[in-house]
Coordinates of C-alpha atoms and ligand atoms in Angstrom, one line a residue:
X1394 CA -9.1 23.6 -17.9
X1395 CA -5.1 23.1 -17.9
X1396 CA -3.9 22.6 -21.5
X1397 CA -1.5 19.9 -19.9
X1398 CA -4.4 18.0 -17.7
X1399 CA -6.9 17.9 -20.9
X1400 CA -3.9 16.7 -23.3
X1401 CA -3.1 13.7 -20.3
X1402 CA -7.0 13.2 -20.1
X1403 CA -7.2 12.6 -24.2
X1404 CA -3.7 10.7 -24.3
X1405 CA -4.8 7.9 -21.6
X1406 CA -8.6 7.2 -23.0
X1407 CA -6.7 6.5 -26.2
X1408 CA -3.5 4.5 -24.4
X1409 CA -6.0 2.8 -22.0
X1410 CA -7.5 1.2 -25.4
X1411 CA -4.7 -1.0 -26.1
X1412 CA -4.1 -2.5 -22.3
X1413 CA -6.6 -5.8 -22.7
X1414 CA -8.2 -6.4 -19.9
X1415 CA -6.6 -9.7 -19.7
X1416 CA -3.1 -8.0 -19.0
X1417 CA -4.4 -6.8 -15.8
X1418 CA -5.4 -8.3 -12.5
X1419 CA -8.7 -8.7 -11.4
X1420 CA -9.8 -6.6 -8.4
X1421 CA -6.4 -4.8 -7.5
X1422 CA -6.0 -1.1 -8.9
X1423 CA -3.3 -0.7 -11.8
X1424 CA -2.7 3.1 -13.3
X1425 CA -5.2 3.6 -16.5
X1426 CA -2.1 3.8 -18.5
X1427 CA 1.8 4.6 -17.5
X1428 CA 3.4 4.6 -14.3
X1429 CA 1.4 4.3 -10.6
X1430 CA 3.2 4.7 -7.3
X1431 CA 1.4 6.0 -4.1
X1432 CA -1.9 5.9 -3.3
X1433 CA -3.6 9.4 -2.5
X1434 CA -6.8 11.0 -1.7
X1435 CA -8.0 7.5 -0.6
X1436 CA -11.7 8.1 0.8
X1437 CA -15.6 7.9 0.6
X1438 CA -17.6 10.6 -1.1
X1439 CA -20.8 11.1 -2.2
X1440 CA -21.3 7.3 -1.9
X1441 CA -18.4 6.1 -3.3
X1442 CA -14.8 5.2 -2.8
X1443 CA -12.4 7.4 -4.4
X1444 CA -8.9 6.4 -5.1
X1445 CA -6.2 8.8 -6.6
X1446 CA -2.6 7.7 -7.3
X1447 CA 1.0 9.2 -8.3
X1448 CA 0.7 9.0 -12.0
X1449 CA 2.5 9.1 -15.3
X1450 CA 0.2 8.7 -17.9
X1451 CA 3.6 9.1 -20.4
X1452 CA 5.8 6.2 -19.4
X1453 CA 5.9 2.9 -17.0
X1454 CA 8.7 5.4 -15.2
X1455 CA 8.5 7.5 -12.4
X1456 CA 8.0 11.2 -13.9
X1457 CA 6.0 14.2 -14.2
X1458 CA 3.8 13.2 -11.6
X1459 CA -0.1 13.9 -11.8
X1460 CA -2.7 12.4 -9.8
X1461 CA -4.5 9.5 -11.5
X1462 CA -8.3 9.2 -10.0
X1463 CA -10.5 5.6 -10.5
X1464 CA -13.8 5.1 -8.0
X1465 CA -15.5 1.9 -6.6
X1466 CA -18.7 1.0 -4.2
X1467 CA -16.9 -2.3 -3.0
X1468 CA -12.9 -1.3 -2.9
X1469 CA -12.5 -4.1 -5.4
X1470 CA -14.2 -3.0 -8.3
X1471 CA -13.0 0.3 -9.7
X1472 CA -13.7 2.3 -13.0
X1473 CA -11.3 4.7 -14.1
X1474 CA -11.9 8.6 -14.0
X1475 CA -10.3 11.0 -15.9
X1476 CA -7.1 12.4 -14.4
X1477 CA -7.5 14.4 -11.9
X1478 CA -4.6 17.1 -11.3
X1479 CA -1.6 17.8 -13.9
X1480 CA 1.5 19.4 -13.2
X1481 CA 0.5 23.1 -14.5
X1482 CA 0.8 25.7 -12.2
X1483 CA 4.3 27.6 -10.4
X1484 CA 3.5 25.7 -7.4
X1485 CA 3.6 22.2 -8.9
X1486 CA 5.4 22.0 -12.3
X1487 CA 7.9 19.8 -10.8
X1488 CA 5.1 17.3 -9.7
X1489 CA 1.7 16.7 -8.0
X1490 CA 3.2 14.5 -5.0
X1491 CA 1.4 12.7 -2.6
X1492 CA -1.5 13.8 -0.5
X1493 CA -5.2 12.7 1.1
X1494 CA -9.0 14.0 0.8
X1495 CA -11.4 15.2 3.0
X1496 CA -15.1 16.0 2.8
X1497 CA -15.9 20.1 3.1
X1498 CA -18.6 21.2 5.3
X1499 CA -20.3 22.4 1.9
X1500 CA -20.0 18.9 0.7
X1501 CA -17.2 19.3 -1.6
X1502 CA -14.6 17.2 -1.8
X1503 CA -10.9 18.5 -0.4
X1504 CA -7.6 17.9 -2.1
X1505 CA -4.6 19.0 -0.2
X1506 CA -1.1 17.8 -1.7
X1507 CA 2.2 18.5 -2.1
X1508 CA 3.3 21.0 -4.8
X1509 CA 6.8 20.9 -6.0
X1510 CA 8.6 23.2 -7.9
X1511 CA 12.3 23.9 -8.8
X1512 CA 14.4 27.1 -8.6
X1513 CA 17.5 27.8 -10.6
X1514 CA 16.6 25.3 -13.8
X1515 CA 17.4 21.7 -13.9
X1516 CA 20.3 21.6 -11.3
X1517 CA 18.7 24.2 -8.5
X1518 CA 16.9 23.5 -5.4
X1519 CA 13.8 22.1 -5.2
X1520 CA 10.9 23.5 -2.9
X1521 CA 7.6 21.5 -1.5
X1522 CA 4.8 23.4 -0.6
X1523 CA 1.3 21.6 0.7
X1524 CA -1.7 22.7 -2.0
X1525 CA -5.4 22.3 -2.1
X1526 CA -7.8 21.4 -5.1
X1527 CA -11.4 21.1 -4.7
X1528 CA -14.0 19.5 -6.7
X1529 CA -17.0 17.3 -7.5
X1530 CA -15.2 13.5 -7.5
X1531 CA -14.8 14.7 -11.0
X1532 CA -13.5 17.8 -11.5
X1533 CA -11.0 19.7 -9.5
X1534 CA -9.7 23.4 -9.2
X1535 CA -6.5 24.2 -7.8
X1536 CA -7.2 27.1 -5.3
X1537 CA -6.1 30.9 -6.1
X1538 CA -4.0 31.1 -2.3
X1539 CA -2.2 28.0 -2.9
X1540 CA 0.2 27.2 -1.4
X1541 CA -2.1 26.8 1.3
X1542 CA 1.2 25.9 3.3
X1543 CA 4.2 27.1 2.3
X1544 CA 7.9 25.8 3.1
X1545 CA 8.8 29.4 3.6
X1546 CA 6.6 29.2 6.7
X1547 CA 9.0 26.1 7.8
X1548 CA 10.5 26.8 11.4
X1549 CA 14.4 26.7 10.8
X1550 CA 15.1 23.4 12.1
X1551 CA 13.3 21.8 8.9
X1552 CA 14.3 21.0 5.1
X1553 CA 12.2 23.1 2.6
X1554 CA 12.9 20.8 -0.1
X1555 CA 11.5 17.6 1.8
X1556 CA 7.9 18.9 3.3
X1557 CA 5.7 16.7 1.8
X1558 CA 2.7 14.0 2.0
X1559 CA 0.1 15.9 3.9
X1560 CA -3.1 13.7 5.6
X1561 CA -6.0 15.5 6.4
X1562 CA -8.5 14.6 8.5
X1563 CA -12.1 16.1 10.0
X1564 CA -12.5 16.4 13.4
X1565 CA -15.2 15.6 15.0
X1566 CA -16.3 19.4 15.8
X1567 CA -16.3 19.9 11.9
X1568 CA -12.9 21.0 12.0
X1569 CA -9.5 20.2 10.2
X1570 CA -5.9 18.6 11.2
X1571 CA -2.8 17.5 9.1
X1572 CA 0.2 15.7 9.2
X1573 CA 3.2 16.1 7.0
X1574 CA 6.5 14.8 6.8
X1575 CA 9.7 16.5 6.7
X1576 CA 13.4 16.7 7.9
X1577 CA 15.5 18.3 10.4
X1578 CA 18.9 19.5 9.1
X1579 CA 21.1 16.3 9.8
X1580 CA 18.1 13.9 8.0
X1581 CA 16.0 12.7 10.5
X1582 CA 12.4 12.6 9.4
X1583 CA 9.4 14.9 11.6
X1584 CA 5.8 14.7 11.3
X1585 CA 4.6 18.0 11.5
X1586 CA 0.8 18.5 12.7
X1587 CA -1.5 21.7 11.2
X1588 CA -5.0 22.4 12.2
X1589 CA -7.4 24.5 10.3
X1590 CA -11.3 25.7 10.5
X1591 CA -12.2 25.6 6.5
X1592 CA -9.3 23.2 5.3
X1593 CA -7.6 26.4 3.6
X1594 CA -5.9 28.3 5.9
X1595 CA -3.9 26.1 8.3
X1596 CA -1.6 27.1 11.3
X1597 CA 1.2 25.4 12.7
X1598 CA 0.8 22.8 15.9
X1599 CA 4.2 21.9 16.7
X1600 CA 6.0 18.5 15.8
X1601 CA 4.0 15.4 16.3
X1602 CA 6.6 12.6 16.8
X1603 CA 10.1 12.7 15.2
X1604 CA 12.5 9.8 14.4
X1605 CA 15.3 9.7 17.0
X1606 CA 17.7 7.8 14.5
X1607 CA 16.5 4.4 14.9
X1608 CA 13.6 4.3 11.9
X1609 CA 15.4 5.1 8.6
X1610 CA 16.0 8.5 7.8
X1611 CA 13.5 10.8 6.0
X1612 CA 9.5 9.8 6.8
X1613 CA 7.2 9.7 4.0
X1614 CA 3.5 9.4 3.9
X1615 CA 2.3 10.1 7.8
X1616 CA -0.9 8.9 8.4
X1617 CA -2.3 9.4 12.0
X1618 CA -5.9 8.1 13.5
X1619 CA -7.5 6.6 16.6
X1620 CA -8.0 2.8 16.7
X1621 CA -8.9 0.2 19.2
X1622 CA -8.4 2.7 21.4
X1623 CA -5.1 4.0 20.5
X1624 CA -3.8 6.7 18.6
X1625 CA -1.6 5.2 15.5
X1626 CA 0.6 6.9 13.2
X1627 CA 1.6 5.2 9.9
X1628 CA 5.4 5.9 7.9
X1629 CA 7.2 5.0 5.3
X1630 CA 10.9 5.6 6.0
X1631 CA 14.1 6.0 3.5
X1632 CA 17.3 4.4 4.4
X1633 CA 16.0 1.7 7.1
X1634 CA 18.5 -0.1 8.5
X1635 CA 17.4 -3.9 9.4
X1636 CA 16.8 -4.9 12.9
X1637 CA 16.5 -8.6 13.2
X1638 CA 13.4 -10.0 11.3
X1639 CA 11.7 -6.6 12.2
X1640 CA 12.7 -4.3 9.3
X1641 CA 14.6 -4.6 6.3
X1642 CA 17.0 -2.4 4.1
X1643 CA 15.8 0.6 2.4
X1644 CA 12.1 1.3 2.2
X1645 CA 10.0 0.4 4.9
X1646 CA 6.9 0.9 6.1
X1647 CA 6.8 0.8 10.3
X1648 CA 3.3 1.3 12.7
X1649 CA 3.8 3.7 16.0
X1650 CA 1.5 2.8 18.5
X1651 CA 0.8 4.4 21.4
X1652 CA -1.1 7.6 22.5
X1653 CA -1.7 10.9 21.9
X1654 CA -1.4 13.8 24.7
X1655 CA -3.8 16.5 24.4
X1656 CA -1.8 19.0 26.2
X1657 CA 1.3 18.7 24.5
X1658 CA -0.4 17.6 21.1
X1659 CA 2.9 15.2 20.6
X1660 CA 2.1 11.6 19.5
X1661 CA 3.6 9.1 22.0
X1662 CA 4.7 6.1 20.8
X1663 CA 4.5 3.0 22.9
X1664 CA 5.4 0.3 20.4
X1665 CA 6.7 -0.1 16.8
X1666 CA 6.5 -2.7 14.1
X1667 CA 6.6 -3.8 10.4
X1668 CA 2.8 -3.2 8.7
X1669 CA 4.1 -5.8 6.1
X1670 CA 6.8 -8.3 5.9
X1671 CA 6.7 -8.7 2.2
X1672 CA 8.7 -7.2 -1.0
X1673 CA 6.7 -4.9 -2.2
X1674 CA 4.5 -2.6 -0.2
X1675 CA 5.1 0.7 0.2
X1676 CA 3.0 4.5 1.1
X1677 CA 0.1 3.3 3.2
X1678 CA -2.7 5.3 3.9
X1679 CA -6.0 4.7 5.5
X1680 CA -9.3 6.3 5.3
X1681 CA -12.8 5.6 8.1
X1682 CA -15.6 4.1 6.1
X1683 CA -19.2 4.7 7.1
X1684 CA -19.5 2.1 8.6
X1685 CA -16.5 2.9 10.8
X1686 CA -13.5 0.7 9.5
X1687 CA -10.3 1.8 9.0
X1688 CA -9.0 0.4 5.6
X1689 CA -5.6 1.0 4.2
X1690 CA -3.9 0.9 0.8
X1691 CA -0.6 0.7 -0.4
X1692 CA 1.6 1.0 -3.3
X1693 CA 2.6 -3.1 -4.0
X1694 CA 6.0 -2.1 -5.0
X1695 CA 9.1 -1.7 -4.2
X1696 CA 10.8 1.7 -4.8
X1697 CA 14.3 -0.2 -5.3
X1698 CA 13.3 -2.9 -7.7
X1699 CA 10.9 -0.6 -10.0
X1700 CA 13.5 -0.1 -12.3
X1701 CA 14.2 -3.2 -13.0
X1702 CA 10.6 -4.9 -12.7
X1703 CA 9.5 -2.4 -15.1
X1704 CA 11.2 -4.5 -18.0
X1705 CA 8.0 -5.7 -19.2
X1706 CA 5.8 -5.8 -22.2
X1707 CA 3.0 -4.1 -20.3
X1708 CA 1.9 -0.9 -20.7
X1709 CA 0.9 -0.6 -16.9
X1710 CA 3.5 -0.4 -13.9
X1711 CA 2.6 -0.4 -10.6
X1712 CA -0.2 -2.0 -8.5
X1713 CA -2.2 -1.2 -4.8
X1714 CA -2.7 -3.9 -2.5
X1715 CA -5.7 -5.1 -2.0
X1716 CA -8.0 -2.6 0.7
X1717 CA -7.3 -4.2 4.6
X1718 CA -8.9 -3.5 7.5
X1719 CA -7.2 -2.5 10.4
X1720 CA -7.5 -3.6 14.1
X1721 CA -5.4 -3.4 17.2
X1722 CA -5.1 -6.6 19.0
X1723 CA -2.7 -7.1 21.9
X1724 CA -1.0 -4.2 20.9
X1725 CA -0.3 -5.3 17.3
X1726 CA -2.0 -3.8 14.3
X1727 CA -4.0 -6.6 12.9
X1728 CA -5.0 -6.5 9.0
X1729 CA -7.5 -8.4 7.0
X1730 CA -8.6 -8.2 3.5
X1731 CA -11.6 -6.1 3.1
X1732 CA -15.0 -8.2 4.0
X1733 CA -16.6 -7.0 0.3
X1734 CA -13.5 -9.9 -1.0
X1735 CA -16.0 -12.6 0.1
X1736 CA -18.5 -11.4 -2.5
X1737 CA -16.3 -12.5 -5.2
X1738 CA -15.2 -16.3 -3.6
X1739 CA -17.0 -18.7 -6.0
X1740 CA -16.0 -22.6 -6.6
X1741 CA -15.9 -23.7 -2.7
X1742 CA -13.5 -26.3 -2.1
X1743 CA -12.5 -27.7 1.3
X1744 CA -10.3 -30.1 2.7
X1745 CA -10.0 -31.3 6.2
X1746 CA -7.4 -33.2 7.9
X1747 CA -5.1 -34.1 5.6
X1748 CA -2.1 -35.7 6.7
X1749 CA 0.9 -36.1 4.3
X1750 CA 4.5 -36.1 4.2
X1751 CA 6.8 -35.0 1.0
X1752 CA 4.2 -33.1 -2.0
X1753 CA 1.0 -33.2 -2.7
X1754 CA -2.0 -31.7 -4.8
X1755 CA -5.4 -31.3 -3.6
X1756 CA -8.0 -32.1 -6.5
X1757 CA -9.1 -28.5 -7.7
X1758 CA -7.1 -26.2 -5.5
X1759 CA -5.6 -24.0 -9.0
X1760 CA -5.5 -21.1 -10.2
X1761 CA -4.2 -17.3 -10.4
X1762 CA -6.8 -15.7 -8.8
X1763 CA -8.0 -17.2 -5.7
X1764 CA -8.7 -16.8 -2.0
X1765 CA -6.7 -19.8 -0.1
X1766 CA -7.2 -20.6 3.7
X1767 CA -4.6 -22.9 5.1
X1768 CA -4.3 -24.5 8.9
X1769 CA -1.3 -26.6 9.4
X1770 CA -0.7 -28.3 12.5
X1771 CA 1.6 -31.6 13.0
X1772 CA 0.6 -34.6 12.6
X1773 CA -1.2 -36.3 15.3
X1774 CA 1.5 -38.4 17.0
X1775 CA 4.5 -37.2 14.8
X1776 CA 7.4 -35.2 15.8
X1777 CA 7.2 -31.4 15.2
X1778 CA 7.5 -31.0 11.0
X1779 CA 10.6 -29.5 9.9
X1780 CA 9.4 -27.3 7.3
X1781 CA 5.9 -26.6 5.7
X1782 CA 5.1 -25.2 2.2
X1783 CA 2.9 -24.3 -0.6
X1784 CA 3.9 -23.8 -3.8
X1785 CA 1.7 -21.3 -6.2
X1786 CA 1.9 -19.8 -9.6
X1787 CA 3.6 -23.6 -10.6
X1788 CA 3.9 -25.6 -13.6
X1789 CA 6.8 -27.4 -14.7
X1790 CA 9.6 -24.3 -14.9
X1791 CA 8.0 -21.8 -12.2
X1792 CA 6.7 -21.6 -8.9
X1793 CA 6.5 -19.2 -5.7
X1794 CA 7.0 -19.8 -2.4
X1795 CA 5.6 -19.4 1.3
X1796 CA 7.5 -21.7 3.7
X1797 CA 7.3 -21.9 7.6
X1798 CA 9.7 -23.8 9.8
X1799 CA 8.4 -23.7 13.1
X1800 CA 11.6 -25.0 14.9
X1801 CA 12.6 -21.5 14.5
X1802 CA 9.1 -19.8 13.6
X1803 CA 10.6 -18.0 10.4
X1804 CA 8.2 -17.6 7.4
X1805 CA 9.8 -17.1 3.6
X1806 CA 8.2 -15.9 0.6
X1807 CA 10.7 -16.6 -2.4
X1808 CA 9.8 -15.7 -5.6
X1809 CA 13.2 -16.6 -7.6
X1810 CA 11.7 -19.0 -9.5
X1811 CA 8.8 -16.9 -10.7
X1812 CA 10.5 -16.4 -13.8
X1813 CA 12.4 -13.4 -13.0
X1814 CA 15.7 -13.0 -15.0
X1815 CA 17.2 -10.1 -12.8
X1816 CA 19.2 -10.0 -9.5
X1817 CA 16.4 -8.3 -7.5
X1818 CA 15.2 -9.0 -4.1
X1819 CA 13.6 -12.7 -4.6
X1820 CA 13.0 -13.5 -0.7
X1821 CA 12.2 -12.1 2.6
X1822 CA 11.7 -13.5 5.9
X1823 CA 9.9 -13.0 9.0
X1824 CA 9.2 -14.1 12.5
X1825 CA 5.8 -16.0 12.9
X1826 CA 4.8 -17.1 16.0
X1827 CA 3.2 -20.9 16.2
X1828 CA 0.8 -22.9 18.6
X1829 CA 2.3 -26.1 19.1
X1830 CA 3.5 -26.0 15.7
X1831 CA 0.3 -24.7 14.0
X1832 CA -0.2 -21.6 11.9
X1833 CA -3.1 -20.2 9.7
X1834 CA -2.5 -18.7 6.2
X1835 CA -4.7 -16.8 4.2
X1836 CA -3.2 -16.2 0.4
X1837 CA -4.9 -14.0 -1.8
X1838 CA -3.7 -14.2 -5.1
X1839 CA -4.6 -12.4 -8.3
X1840 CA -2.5 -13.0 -11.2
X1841 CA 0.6 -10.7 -10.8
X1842 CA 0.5 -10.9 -6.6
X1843 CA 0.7 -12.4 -3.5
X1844 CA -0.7 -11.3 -0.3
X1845 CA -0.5 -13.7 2.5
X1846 CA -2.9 -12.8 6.2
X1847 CA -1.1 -14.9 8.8
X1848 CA -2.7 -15.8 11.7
X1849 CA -5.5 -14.1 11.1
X1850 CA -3.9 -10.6 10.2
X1851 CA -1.2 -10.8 12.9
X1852 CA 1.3 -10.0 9.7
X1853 CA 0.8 -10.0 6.0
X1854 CA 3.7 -10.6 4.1
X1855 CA 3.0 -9.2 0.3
X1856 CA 4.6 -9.7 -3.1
X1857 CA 4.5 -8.8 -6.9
X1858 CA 4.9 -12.0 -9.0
X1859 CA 5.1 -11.5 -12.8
X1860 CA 5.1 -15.2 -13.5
X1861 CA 3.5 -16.1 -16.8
X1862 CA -0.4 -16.4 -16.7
X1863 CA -0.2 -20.4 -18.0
X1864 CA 1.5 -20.9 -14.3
X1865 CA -1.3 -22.1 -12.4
X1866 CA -0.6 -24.4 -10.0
X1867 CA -0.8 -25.1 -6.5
X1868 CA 1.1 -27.6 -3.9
X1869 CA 2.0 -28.5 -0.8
X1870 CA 5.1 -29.8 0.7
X1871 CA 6.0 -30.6 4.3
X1872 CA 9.5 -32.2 5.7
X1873 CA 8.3 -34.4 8.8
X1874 CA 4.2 -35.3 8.8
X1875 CA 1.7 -32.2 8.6
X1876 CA -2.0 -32.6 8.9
X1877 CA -3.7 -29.5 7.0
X1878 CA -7.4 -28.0 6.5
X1879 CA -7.5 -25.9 3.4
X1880 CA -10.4 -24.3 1.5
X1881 CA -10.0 -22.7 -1.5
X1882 CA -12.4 -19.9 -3.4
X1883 CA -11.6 -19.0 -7.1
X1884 CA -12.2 -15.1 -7.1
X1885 CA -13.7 -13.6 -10.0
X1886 CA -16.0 -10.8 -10.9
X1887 CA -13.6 -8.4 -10.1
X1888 CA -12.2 -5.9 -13.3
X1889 CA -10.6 -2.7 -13.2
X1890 CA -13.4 -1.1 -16.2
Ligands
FRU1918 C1 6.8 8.1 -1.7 C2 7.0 9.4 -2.5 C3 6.4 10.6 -1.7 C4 6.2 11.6 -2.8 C5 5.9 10.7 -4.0 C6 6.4 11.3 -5.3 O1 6.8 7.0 -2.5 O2 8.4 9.6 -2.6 O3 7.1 11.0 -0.6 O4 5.1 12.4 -2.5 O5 6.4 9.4 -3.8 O6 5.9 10.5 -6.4

């Protein structure tokens, strides 16, 4: 093995030692040591979940990138493997980027990634390439014709230096495909599709779907599968420019939908939208569980506040979301927490019908980890309510947001009270439709996060919180008379081992 992989391996057992377990959250995946951006190689093999990340073992910054590697049965629970792919060979000393996993028709599992590597010293041109490593969920060996696609191989039109964040999948006649993102010449991000018979040597499709100006510039981490029905193709895009409540400044993360034509092997989209309405979620990717969900990941982050988040204590940066799966329901992509959460609700309690103006607290609704489920509808015989809220991760100095005012159906998570000292993004808001003034929220927290399911999955809205673990509280508030049903679940069990 790599001198450079086996001295990461032996620096993050030691490093990992002196992150206690209580500086963590519960079920959501944080990098064994260091810094963790995208998720990668997110998939089932050998009877097992396998999660890889963008990892520096060194530093809670973004550099040297290797691929971290941790594995679950239940998405929740994961145990830390060693580190799966260094930096260490021409093709990648400038980092392992982001990439997927597939199983090989010999049973061995498929690593195909993005290799960068630099020209010309510090201030020359950097080149990504797309690179396979195969292995044993354990073990992995780069392969001896990487790069298995080369930029050099690029048609003219597209940037060599940004080819990057190949998905693989398996086709159902045992064969490969791949999308990877790049750039034509004035910026304008491409999804690029490959096929291949053995997942090693690949040949060029043509473009998939392209960005015509509206979504951002330069498209990172494609994803593309069949759901519901419809063919969907995941991106995160650079440089977005807001429209409306829709999308937001800088990096965000949009759903095509639409439908794929087999003759001209070009994605056609039909409609777009947000995946998350949030602050920090970033780099989703999916993979089909046996049981045929789709369930995606992403980065909870942020690429423009990780600088400035990253002034913590912690030894950690950098968190996933919790697993979702996916539907399409009147032409909207629908996300839930994964089902396996349920296995870690414990402490039941439930309300129904309360009716209250002002604030209130419900007896035992707490805590920093817990699974909250919240109807709120007017009053019976009241005027429509101005504006709902609950208030989480309170005591005294702190709390976070999530408010609705259905007059003009705009949801807002703010967080600038969480404790932050810094002028980062604190608040975002989106468009929720209502019912007569009702809405369902589901909040999942756990310690350092928020994820909120609105009408059951319709939109998420997602956020880091670093509010101090004695912040525990819960409340409501409502301007005008709300009647609400809420149940709450403490969620424990969960550990990242
Ligand atoms: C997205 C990204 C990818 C790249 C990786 C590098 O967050 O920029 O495009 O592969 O991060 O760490």
């Amino acid at each position: 093995m790599n001198q450079k992989l086996l001295f990461a391996r032996a620096y993050e057992t030691e490093a990992a030692k002196r992150i206690p377990e209580t500086d963590r959250p519960l079920f959501h995946l944080t990098p064994y040591t260091g810094w963790m951006n995208d998720p990668n190689g997110f998939s089932f093999y050998n009877g097992k979940y396998h999660l890889f990340y963008q990892y520096n073992p060194y530093d809670t910054v973004w550099d040297a990138m290797h691929w971290g590697h941790a594995e679950s049965s239940d998405l929740l629970h994961w145990t830390y493997l060693p580190a799966a792919m260094a930096p260490d060979t021409w093709y990648d000393e400038a980092g392992v980027y982001s990439g997927s996993a597939e199983t090989l028709s010999d049973g061995r599992h498929l690593l195909l990634y993005t290799g960068v590597r630099k020209e010309g010293g510090e201030s020359g041109t950097e080149y990504q390439s797309q690179c396979v490593a195969i292995g044993d969920g354990r073990e992995y060996h780069k392969v001896m014709i990487n790069p298995v696609i080369s930029e050099s191989t690029l048609p003219d039109a597209f940037d060599r230096s940004n080819f990057r964040d190949p998905k693989v999948w398996r086709k159902p006649d045992g064969t490969y495909g791949c999308v990877v993102g790049t750039r034509r010449e004035n910026g304008l991000g491409a999804l690029l599709q490959y096929e291949s018979k053995d997942g090693l040597h690949w040949s060029f499709v043509g473009v998939l779907t392209e960005n015509d100006g509206r979504l951002g510039l330069m498209w990172e981490c494609p994803d593309f599968f069949p759901l519901d029905g419809k063919a969907v193709v995941l991106i995160s895009p650079q440089d977005m420019l807001p429209e409306g409540f829709e999308y937001h400044n800088g990096n965000g993360t949009v759903a095509l939908i639409g439908r794929y034509d087999e003759e001209t092997k070009r994605f056609v989209p039909e409609q777009d939208q947000a995946i998350d309405y949030g602050i920090d979620f970033y780099a989703p990717t999916t993979l089909l569980a046996p049981d045929g969900r789709r369930i995606m990941v992403a980065w909870m982050q942020n690429w423009d506040t990780t600088k400035l988040s990253a002034q913590t204590e912690s030894r950690w940066f950098g968190q996933m979301t919790i697993p979702r799966e996916l539907s399409i329901q009147n032409g909207r992509l629908y996300q839930r927490p994964v089902r396996e959460l349920e296995q870690l609700r414990s402490n039941e309690v439930r309300y129904t019908g309360v009716r209250f103006t002002d604030v209130i607290r419900l007896d035992g609704v707490e805590g920093r980890a817990v699974d909250l489920e919240i109807t709120v509808r007017p009053a019976s015989d009241a005027p429509l309510y101005h504006k709902f809220a609950v208030r989480f991760f309170q005591n005294e100095q702190f709390h976070t947001n999530l408010s609705y005012r259905p007059h003009e159906s705009v949801l807002k998570i703010d967080r600038k009270f969480s404790g932050s000292r810094r002028a980062y993004i604190h608040q975002r808001r989106c468009l929720v439709p209502n019912r007569n003034g009702e809405i369902k929220i589901r909040l999942i927290l756990d310690r350092f996060s928020a994820e909120a399911f609105l009408n059951d999955g319709e939109q998420t809205v997602t956020a880091t919180v670093l509010t101090d673990l004695s912040a525990t509280g819960i409340s409501f508030f409502a301007d005008g008379a709300v009647e609400i049903d809420v149940t709450k679940y403490d969620l424990i069990g969960g550990s990242n081992t």
